[in-house]
PDB file of C-alpha atoms in Angstrom:
ATOM      1  CA  UNK V1091     303.268 141.464 219.283  1.00  0.00           C
ATOM      2  CA  UNK V1092     306.437 140.094 220.885  1.00  0.00           C
ATOM      3  CA  UNK V1093     307.367 136.609 219.672  1.00  0.00           C
ATOM      4  CA  UNK V1094     307.724 135.506 223.301  1.00  0.00           C
ATOM      5  CA  UNK V1095     304.021 136.203 223.948  1.00  0.00           C
ATOM      6  CA  UNK V1096     302.972 134.388 220.796  1.00  0.00           C
ATOM      7  CA  UNK V1097     304.904 131.325 221.943  1.00  0.00           C
ATOM      8  CA  UNK V1098     303.288 131.399 225.393  1.00  0.00           C
ATOM      9  CA  UNK V1099     299.721 132.078 224.359  1.00  0.00           C
ATOM     10  CA  UNK V1100     298.931 131.939 220.654  1.00  0.00           C
ATOM     11  CA  UNK V1101     295.201 132.384 221.296  1.00  0.00           C
ATOM     12  CA  UNK V1102     295.822 135.588 223.223  1.00  0.00           C
ATOM     13  CA  UNK V1103     298.199 136.811 220.524  1.00  0.00           C
ATOM     14  CA  UNK V1104     295.424 136.305 217.969  1.00  0.00           C
ATOM     15  CA  UNK V1105     292.976 138.244 220.167  1.00  0.00           C
ATOM     16  CA  UNK V1106     295.470 141.066 220.552  1.00  0.00           C
ATOM     17  CA  UNK V1107     296.178 141.223 216.824  1.00  0.00           C
ATOM     18  CA  UNK V1108     292.487 141.131 215.951  1.00  0.00           C
ATOM     19  CA  UNK V1109     291.299 143.794 218.408  1.00  0.00           C
ATOM     20  CA  UNK V1110     294.146 145.995 219.689  1.00  0.00           C
ATOM     21  CA  UNK V1111     293.962 148.584 216.938  1.00  0.00           C
ATOM     22  CA  UNK V1112     290.207 149.119 217.383  1.00  0.00           C
ATOM     23  CA  UNK V1113     290.575 149.263 221.158  1.00  0.00           C
ATOM     24  CA  UNK V1114     293.345 151.850 220.802  1.00  0.00           C
ATOM     25  CA  UNK V1115     291.165 154.068 218.623  1.00  0.00           C
ATOM     26  CA  UNK V1116     288.234 153.692 221.006  1.00  0.00           C
ATOM     27  CA  UNK V1117     290.471 154.676 223.937  1.00  0.00           C
ATOM     28  CA  UNK V1118     291.880 157.573 221.920  1.00  0.00           C
ATOM     29  CA  UNK V1119     288.412 158.936 221.208  1.00  0.00           C
ATOM     30  CA  UNK V1120     287.327 158.537 224.821  1.00  0.00           C
ATOM     31  CA  UNK V1121     290.510 159.899 226.411  1.00  0.00           C
ATOM     32  CA  UNK V1122     291.572 162.439 223.733  1.00  0.00           C
ATOM     33  CA  UNK V1123     295.234 161.723 224.373  1.00  0.00           C
ATOM     34  CA  UNK V1124     297.372 159.321 222.297  1.00  0.00           C
ATOM     35  CA  UNK V1125     299.748 158.475 225.140  1.00  0.00           C
ATOM     36  CA  UNK V1126     296.938 157.737 227.571  1.00  0.00           C
ATOM     37  CA  UNK V1127     295.119 155.750 224.884  1.00  0.00           C
ATOM     38  CA  UNK V1128     298.176 153.596 224.293  1.00  0.00           C
ATOM     39  CA  UNK V1129     298.585 152.969 228.022  1.00  0.00           C
ATOM     40  CA  UNK V1130     294.873 152.232 228.364  1.00  0.00           C
ATOM     41  CA  UNK V1131     295.009 149.750 225.479  1.00  0.00           C
ATOM     42  CA  UNK V1132     297.829 147.868 227.164  1.00  0.00           C
ATOM     43  CA  UNK V1133     295.945 147.905 230.474  1.00  0.00           C
ATOM     44  CA  UNK V1134     292.804 146.583 228.775  1.00  0.00           C
ATOM     45  CA  UNK V1135     294.659 143.656 227.260  1.00  0.00           C
ATOM     46  CA  UNK V1136     296.340 142.879 230.576  1.00  0.00           C
ATOM     47  CA  UNK V1137     292.851 142.655 232.072  1.00  0.00           C
ATOM     48  CA  UNK V1138     291.688 140.510 229.163  1.00  0.00           C
ATOM     49  CA  UNK V1139     294.659 138.175 229.717  1.00  0.00           C
ATOM     50  CA  UNK V1140     293.981 137.921 233.447  1.00  0.00           C
ATOM     51  CA  UNK V1141     290.229 137.390 233.043  1.00  0.00           C
ATOM     52  CA  UNK V1142     290.162 135.280 229.895  1.00  0.00           C
ATOM     53  CA  UNK V1143     289.150 132.219 231.901  1.00  0.00           C
ATOM     54  CA  UNK V1144     286.128 134.208 233.198  1.00  0.00           C
ATOM     55  CA  UNK V1145     284.725 134.858 229.715  1.00  0.00           C
ATOM     56  CA  UNK V1146     281.377 133.052 229.744  1.00  0.00           C
ATOM     57  CA  UNK V1147     280.378 133.523 226.136  1.00  0.00           C
ATOM     58  CA  UNK V1148     277.195 135.482 226.938  1.00  0.00           C
ATOM     59  CA  UNK V1149     278.297 137.906 224.227  1.00  0.00           C
ATOM     60  CA  UNK V1150     280.950 137.875 221.530  1.00  0.00           C
ATOM     61  CA  UNK V1151     284.568 138.108 222.639  1.00  0.00           C
ATOM     62  CA  UNK V1152     284.732 141.462 220.835  1.00  0.00           C
ATOM     63  CA  UNK V1153     281.842 142.840 222.900  1.00  0.00           C
ATOM     64  CA  UNK V1154     283.443 141.527 226.085  1.00  0.00           C
ATOM     65  CA  UNK V1155     286.771 143.240 225.290  1.00  0.00           C
ATOM     66  CA  UNK V1156     284.962 146.472 224.435  1.00  0.00           C
ATOM     67  CA  UNK V1157     283.155 146.362 227.774  1.00  0.00           C
ATOM     68  CA  UNK V1158     286.484 146.065 229.562  1.00  0.00           C
ATOM     69  CA  UNK V1159     287.845 148.992 227.531  1.00  0.00           C
ATOM     70  CA  UNK V1160     284.808 151.185 228.195  1.00  0.00           C
ATOM     71  CA  UNK V1161     284.927 150.490 231.933  1.00  0.00           C
ATOM     72  CA  UNK V1162     288.662 151.120 232.048  1.00  0.00           C
ATOM     73  CA  UNK V1163     288.397 154.454 230.196  1.00  0.00           C
ATOM     74  CA  UNK V1164     285.450 155.512 232.349  1.00  0.00           C
ATOM     75  CA  UNK V1165     287.495 154.768 235.465  1.00  0.00           C
ATOM     76  CA  UNK V1166     290.461 156.721 234.116  1.00  0.00           C
ATOM     77  CA  UNK V1167     288.325 159.763 233.352  1.00  0.00           C
ATOM     78  CA  UNK V1168     286.761 159.657 236.817  1.00  0.00           C
ATOM     79  CA  UNK V1169     290.046 159.304 238.659  1.00  0.00           C
ATOM     80  CA  UNK V1170     291.257 162.103 240.871  1.00  0.00           C
ATOM     81  CA  UNK V1171     294.179 162.974 238.648  1.00  0.00           C
ATOM     82  CA  UNK V1172     291.920 163.359 235.623  1.00  0.00           C
ATOM     83  CA  UNK V1173     289.622 165.741 237.504  1.00  0.00           C
ATOM     84  CA  UNK V1174     292.343 167.883 239.062  1.00  0.00           C
ATOM     85  CA  UNK V1175     295.399 167.934 236.826  1.00  0.00           C
ATOM     86  CA  UNK V1176     295.355 169.857 233.566  1.00  0.00           C
ATOM     87  CA  UNK V1177     297.334 168.215 230.782  1.00  0.00           C
ATOM     88  CA  UNK V1178     298.688 169.837 227.640  1.00  0.00           C
ATOM     89  CA  UNK V1179     296.580 168.883 224.634  1.00  0.00           C
ATOM     90  CA  UNK V1180     298.588 166.631 222.375  1.00  0.00           C
ATOM     91  CA  UNK V1181     298.400 166.389 218.637  1.00  0.00           C
ATOM     92  CA  UNK V1182     295.828 163.911 217.393  1.00  0.00           C
ATOM     93  CA  UNK V1183     296.729 160.748 215.604  1.00  0.00           C
ATOM     94  CA  UNK V1184     295.641 162.399 212.369  1.00  0.00           C
ATOM     95  CA  UNK V1185     299.044 164.129 212.308  1.00  0.00           C
ATOM     96  CA  UNK V1186     300.337 160.968 210.719  1.00  0.00           C
ATOM     97  CA  UNK V1187     297.468 160.698 208.251  1.00  0.00           C
ATOM     98  CA  UNK V1188     299.535 161.896 205.304  1.00  0.00           C
ATOM     99  CA  UNK V1189     300.712 159.147 203.034  1.00  0.00           C
ATOM    100  CA  UNK V1190     303.511 159.672 200.550  1.00  0.00           C
ATOM    101  CA  UNK V1191     301.110 160.640 197.758  1.00  0.00           C
ATOM    102  CA  UNK V1192     299.044 163.070 199.878  1.00  0.00           C
ATOM    103  CA  UNK V1193     299.737 166.736 199.405  1.00  0.00           C
ATOM    104  CA  UNK V1194     300.586 168.864 202.444  1.00  0.00           C
ATOM    105  CA  UNK V1195     297.310 170.741 201.904  1.00  0.00           C
ATOM    106  CA  UNK V1196     295.330 167.475 202.032  1.00  0.00           C
ATOM    107  CA  UNK V1197     297.129 166.406 205.215  1.00  0.00           C
ATOM    108  CA  UNK V1198     296.306 169.778 206.795  1.00  0.00           C
ATOM    109  CA  UNK V1199     292.649 169.484 205.759  1.00  0.00           C
ATOM    110  CA  UNK V1200     292.426 165.995 207.289  1.00  0.00           C
ATOM    111  CA  UNK V1201     294.046 167.205 210.487  1.00  0.00           C
ATOM    112  CA  UNK V1202     291.659 170.155 210.773  1.00  0.00           C
ATOM    113  CA  UNK V1203     288.654 167.927 210.075  1.00  0.00           C
ATOM    114  CA  UNK V1204     289.826 165.458 212.725  1.00  0.00           C
ATOM    115  CA  UNK V1205     290.214 168.266 215.234  1.00  0.00           C
ATOM    116  CA  UNK V1206     286.713 169.596 214.432  1.00  0.00           C
ATOM    117  CA  UNK V1207     285.254 166.119 214.893  1.00  0.00           C
ATOM    118  CA  UNK V1208     287.075 165.602 218.196  1.00  0.00           C
ATOM    119  CA  UNK V1209     286.061 169.064 219.454  1.00  0.00           C
ATOM    120  CA  UNK V1210     282.453 168.319 218.575  1.00  0.00           C
ATOM    121  CA  UNK V1211     282.599 164.917 220.270  1.00  0.00           C
ATOM    122  CA  UNK V1212     284.067 166.528 223.384  1.00  0.00           C
ATOM    123  CA  UNK V1213     281.042 168.872 223.565  1.00  0.00           C
ATOM    124  CA  UNK V1214     278.563 165.987 223.659  1.00  0.00           C
ATOM    125  CA  UNK V1215     277.367 164.273 226.788  1.00  0.00           C
ATOM    126  CA  UNK V1216     279.451 161.206 227.633  1.00  0.00           C
ATOM    127  CA  UNK V1217     276.548 158.926 226.717  1.00  0.00           C
ATOM    128  CA  UNK V1218     276.008 160.460 223.274  1.00  0.00           C
ATOM    129  CA  UNK V1219     279.763 160.474 222.583  1.00  0.00           C
ATOM    130  CA  UNK V1220     280.045 156.818 223.519  1.00  0.00           C
ATOM    131  CA  UNK V1221     277.064 155.758 221.412  1.00  0.00           C
ATOM    132  CA  UNK V1222     278.348 157.602 218.345  1.00  0.00           C
ATOM    133  CA  UNK V1223     281.823 156.157 218.732  1.00  0.00           C
ATOM    134  CA  UNK V1224     280.564 152.624 219.109  1.00  0.00           C
ATOM    135  CA  UNK V1225     278.329 152.733 216.062  1.00  0.00           C
ATOM    136  CA  UNK V1226     280.520 154.871 213.780  1.00  0.00           C
ATOM    137  CA  UNK V1227     284.119 154.099 214.656  1.00  0.00           C
ATOM    138  CA  UNK V1228     283.716 150.586 215.965  1.00  0.00           C
ATOM    139  CA  UNK V1229     280.822 149.549 213.724  1.00  0.00           C
ATOM    140  CA  UNK V1230     279.093 147.646 216.488  1.00  0.00           C
ATOM    141  CA  UNK V1231     275.508 146.539 215.982  1.00  0.00           C
ATOM    142  CA  UNK V1232     272.646 148.087 217.965  1.00  0.00           C
ATOM    143  CA  UNK V1233     272.327 144.800 219.850  1.00  0.00           C
ATOM    144  CA  UNK V1234     276.028 144.811 220.798  1.00  0.00           C
ATOM    145  CA  UNK V1235     275.797 148.450 221.888  1.00  0.00           C
ATOM    146  CA  UNK V1236     272.675 147.638 223.906  1.00  0.00           C
ATOM    147  CA  UNK V1237     274.604 144.860 225.668  1.00  0.00           C
ATOM    148  CA  UNK V1238     277.584 147.140 226.382  1.00  0.00           C
ATOM    149  CA  UNK V1239     275.432 149.964 227.739  1.00  0.00           C
ATOM    150  CA  UNK V1240     272.771 147.897 229.539  1.00  0.00           C
ATOM    151  CA  UNK V1241     269.947 149.265 227.401  1.00  0.00           C
ATOM    152  CA  UNK V1242     267.457 147.891 224.931  1.00  0.00           C
ATOM    153  CA  UNK V1243     268.179 148.054 221.201  1.00  0.00           C
ATOM    154  CA  UNK V1244     265.222 150.414 220.780  1.00  0.00           C
ATOM    155  CA  UNK V1245     266.622 152.766 223.424  1.00  0.00           C
ATOM    156  CA  UNK V1246     269.987 152.722 221.645  1.00  0.00           C
ATOM    157  CA  UNK V1247     268.331 153.570 218.313  1.00  0.00           C
ATOM    158  CA  UNK V1248     266.434 156.497 219.838  1.00  0.00           C
ATOM    159  CA  UNK V1249     269.435 157.879 221.680  1.00  0.00           C
ATOM    160  CA  UNK V1250     271.643 157.500 218.598  1.00  0.00           C
ATOM    161  CA  UNK V1251     269.117 159.470 216.578  1.00  0.00           C
ATOM    162  CA  UNK V1252     269.206 162.291 219.146  1.00  0.00           C
ATOM    163  CA  UNK V1253     273.016 162.075 219.433  1.00  0.00           C
ATOM    164  CA  UNK V1254     273.397 162.432 215.656  1.00  0.00           C
ATOM    165  CA  UNK V1255     271.163 165.522 215.630  1.00  0.00           C
ATOM    166  CA  UNK V1256     273.137 167.128 218.471  1.00  0.00           C
ATOM    167  CA  UNK V1257     276.423 166.231 216.751  1.00  0.00           C
ATOM    168  CA  UNK V1258     275.286 167.868 213.476  1.00  0.00           C
ATOM    169  CA  UNK V1259     274.268 171.034 215.318  1.00  0.00           C
ATOM    170  CA  UNK V1260     277.516 171.238 217.305  1.00  0.00           C
ATOM    171  CA  UNK V1261     279.656 170.374 214.273  1.00  0.00           C
ATOM    172  CA  UNK V1262     278.088 173.239 212.314  1.00  0.00           C
ATOM    173  CA  UNK V1263     279.145 175.623 215.101  1.00  0.00           C
ATOM    174  CA  UNK V1264     282.830 174.665 214.668  1.00  0.00           C
ATOM    175  CA  UNK V1265     282.929 175.750 211.011  1.00  0.00           C
TER     176      UNK V1265
END
Protein backbone atom coordinates (compact mmCIF):
# COMPACT_ATOMS: atom_id res chain seq x y z
CA UNK A 1 0.00 0.00 0.00
CA UNK A 2 1.57 3.33 -0.98
CA UNK A 3 2.35 5.57 1.99
CA UNK A 4 0.56 8.43 0.22
CA UNK A 5 -2.74 6.51 0.31
CA UNK A 6 -2.30 5.61 3.96
CA UNK A 7 -1.83 9.29 4.78
CA UNK A 8 -4.96 10.29 2.86
CA UNK A 9 -7.28 7.55 4.05
CA UNK A 10 -6.03 5.31 6.84
CA UNK A 11 -9.40 3.55 7.11
CA UNK A 12 -9.32 2.62 3.44
CA UNK A 13 -5.71 1.48 3.76
CA UNK A 14 -6.78 -0.85 6.57
CA UNK A 15 -9.62 -2.22 4.42
CA UNK A 16 -7.24 -2.79 1.54
CA UNK A 17 -4.68 -4.53 3.73
CA UNK A 18 -7.32 -6.70 5.38
CA UNK A 19 -9.12 -7.84 2.22
CA UNK A 20 -7.02 -7.34 -0.93
CA UNK A 21 -5.27 -10.69 -0.83
CA UNK A 22 -8.54 -12.63 -0.48
CA UNK A 23 -10.18 -10.56 -3.21
CA UNK A 24 -7.22 -11.23 -5.51
CA UNK A 25 -7.51 -14.98 -5.00
CA UNK A 26 -11.26 -14.87 -5.54
CA UNK A 27 -10.75 -12.93 -8.79
CA UNK A 28 -8.00 -15.35 -9.82
CA UNK A 29 -10.28 -18.35 -9.35
CA UNK A 30 -13.14 -16.68 -11.20
CA UNK A 31 -11.07 -15.26 -14.07
CA UNK A 32 -8.34 -17.95 -14.32
CA UNK A 33 -5.74 -15.35 -15.24
CA UNK A 34 -3.31 -13.74 -12.77
CA UNK A 35 -2.96 -10.50 -14.73
CA UNK A 36 -6.70 -10.05 -15.09
CA UNK A 37 -7.17 -10.95 -11.42
CA UNK A 38 -4.70 -8.29 -10.36
CA UNK A 39 -6.41 -5.68 -12.54
CA UNK A 40 -9.82 -6.77 -11.25
CA UNK A 41 -8.64 -6.49 -7.64
CA UNK A 42 -7.50 -2.93 -8.23
CA UNK A 43 -10.80 -2.11 -9.97
CA UNK A 44 -12.77 -3.59 -7.06
CA UNK A 45 -10.95 -1.45 -4.53
CA UNK A 46 -11.42 1.65 -6.67
CA UNK A 47 -15.15 0.93 -6.57
CA UNK A 48 -14.98 0.33 -2.82
CA UNK A 49 -13.21 3.69 -2.38
CA UNK A 50 -15.77 5.51 -4.52
CA UNK A 51 -18.78 3.87 -2.87
CA UNK A 52 -17.57 3.65 0.72
CA UNK A 53 -20.01 6.37 1.76
CA UNK A 54 -22.85 4.21 0.34
CA UNK A 55 -22.09 1.24 2.60
CA UNK A 56 -25.22 0.91 4.74
CA UNK A 57 -24.09 -1.80 7.10
CA UNK A 58 -26.82 -4.28 6.07
CA UNK A 59 -24.05 -6.88 5.91
CA UNK A 60 -20.43 -7.01 7.02
CA UNK A 61 -17.95 -4.85 5.14
CA UNK A 62 -16.28 -8.07 3.98
CA UNK A 63 -19.52 -9.33 2.43
CA UNK A 64 -20.08 -5.96 0.77
CA UNK A 65 -16.58 -5.99 -0.79
CA UNK A 66 -17.07 -9.57 -1.96
CA UNK A 67 -20.34 -8.59 -3.63
CA UNK A 68 -18.54 -5.84 -5.52
CA UNK A 69 -15.83 -8.31 -6.55
CA UNK A 70 -18.32 -10.95 -7.69
CA UNK A 71 -20.29 -8.44 -9.75
CA UNK A 72 -17.12 -7.02 -11.27
CA UNK A 73 -15.78 -10.46 -12.26
CA UNK A 74 -19.17 -11.48 -13.64
CA UNK A 75 -19.22 -8.33 -15.77
CA UNK A 76 -15.70 -8.99 -17.02
CA UNK A 77 -16.54 -12.55 -18.03
CA UNK A 78 -19.67 -11.39 -19.85
CA UNK A 79 -17.95 -8.59 -21.73
CA UNK A 80 -17.60 -8.80 -25.48
CA UNK A 81 -13.84 -9.19 -25.38
CA UNK A 82 -14.08 -12.14 -23.01
CA UNK A 83 -16.56 -13.91 -25.29
CA UNK A 84 -14.72 -13.29 -28.56
CA UNK A 85 -10.99 -13.04 -27.92
CA UNK A 86 -8.98 -16.13 -27.05
CA UNK A 87 -6.17 -15.50 -24.59
CA UNK A 88 -3.12 -17.65 -23.97
CA UNK A 89 -3.48 -19.58 -20.73
CA UNK A 90 -1.03 -18.23 -18.20
CA UNK A 91 0.72 -20.13 -15.48
CA UNK A 92 -1.22 -20.29 -12.24
CA UNK A 93 -0.10 -18.58 -9.10
CA UNK A 94 0.98 -21.97 -7.78
CA UNK A 95 4.16 -21.58 -9.85
CA UNK A 96 5.50 -19.59 -6.95
CA UNK A 97 4.34 -22.08 -4.34
CA UNK A 98 7.82 -23.49 -3.75
CA UNK A 99 9.49 -22.20 -0.65
CA UNK A 100 13.22 -22.53 -0.11
CA UNK A 101 12.84 -25.84 1.75
CA UNK A 102 10.45 -27.41 -0.80
CA UNK A 103 11.93 -29.90 -3.20
CA UNK A 104 11.43 -29.37 -6.94
CA UNK A 105 9.31 -32.55 -6.99
CA UNK A 106 7.01 -31.14 -4.28
CA UNK A 107 6.66 -27.85 -6.16
CA UNK A 108 5.75 -29.77 -9.32
CA UNK A 109 3.19 -31.86 -7.44
CA UNK A 110 1.58 -28.72 -5.99
CA UNK A 111 1.48 -27.10 -9.41
CA UNK A 112 -0.13 -30.16 -10.99
CA UNK A 113 -2.67 -30.41 -8.17
CA UNK A 114 -3.52 -26.72 -8.56
CA UNK A 115 -4.00 -27.17 -12.28
CA UNK A 116 -6.27 -30.21 -11.72
CA UNK A 117 -8.34 -28.23 -9.23
CA UNK A 118 -8.64 -25.25 -11.58
CA UNK A 119 -9.52 -27.49 -14.54
CA UNK A 120 -12.21 -29.17 -12.46
CA UNK A 121 -13.58 -25.82 -11.28
CA UNK A 122 -13.69 -24.60 -14.88
CA UNK A 123 -15.89 -27.59 -15.80
CA UNK A 124 -18.52 -26.71 -13.20
CA UNK A 125 -21.46 -24.43 -13.78
CA UNK A 126 -20.71 -20.84 -12.79
CA UNK A 127 -23.06 -21.12 -9.82
CA UNK A 128 -21.44 -24.27 -8.43
CA UNK A 129 -17.94 -22.85 -8.99
CA UNK A 130 -18.85 -19.66 -7.17
CA UNK A 131 -20.43 -21.46 -4.21
CA UNK A 132 -17.43 -23.76 -3.78
CA UNK A 133 -14.99 -20.87 -3.98
CA UNK A 134 -16.86 -18.80 -1.45
CA UNK A 135 -17.12 -21.56 1.12
CA UNK A 136 -13.72 -23.21 0.58
CA UNK A 137 -11.31 -20.48 -0.45
CA UNK A 138 -12.96 -17.52 1.21
CA UNK A 139 -14.39 -19.37 4.21
CA UNK A 140 -17.61 -17.41 4.14
CA UNK A 141 -20.54 -18.62 6.22
CA UNK A 142 -23.68 -20.03 4.60
CA UNK A 143 -25.52 -16.89 5.69
CA UNK A 144 -22.92 -14.62 4.05
CA UNK A 145 -23.04 -16.70 0.86
CA UNK A 146 -26.84 -16.56 0.92
CA UNK A 147 -26.64 -12.76 1.14
CA UNK A 148 -24.12 -12.55 -1.73
CA UNK A 149 -26.12 -14.84 -4.00
CA UNK A 150 -29.65 -13.72 -3.06
CA UNK A 151 -30.65 -17.16 -1.81
CA UNK A 152 -31.68 -18.70 1.47
CA UNK A 153 -29.10 -20.44 3.66
CA UNK A 154 -30.93 -23.74 3.11
CA UNK A 155 -30.72 -23.31 -0.67
CA UNK A 156 -26.99 -22.61 -0.35
CA UNK A 157 -26.49 -25.76 1.74
CA UNK A 158 -28.34 -27.91 -0.79
CA UNK A 159 -26.55 -26.46 -3.79
CA UNK A 160 -23.17 -26.77 -2.07
CA UNK A 161 -23.87 -30.43 -1.39
CA UNK A 162 -24.64 -31.00 -5.08
CA UNK A 163 -21.65 -28.87 -6.16
CA UNK A 164 -19.29 -30.93 -3.98
CA UNK A 165 -20.59 -34.18 -5.49
CA UNK A 166 -20.14 -32.86 -9.04
CA UNK A 167 -16.66 -31.56 -8.16
CA UNK A 168 -15.61 -34.99 -6.79
CA UNK A 169 -16.86 -36.72 -9.94
CA UNK A 170 -15.15 -34.25 -12.29
CA UNK A 171 -11.93 -34.22 -10.24
CA UNK A 172 -11.71 -38.02 -10.48
CA UNK A 173 -11.86 -37.70 -14.28
CA UNK A 174 -8.73 -35.49 -14.33
CA UNK A 175 -6.54 -38.14 -12.66
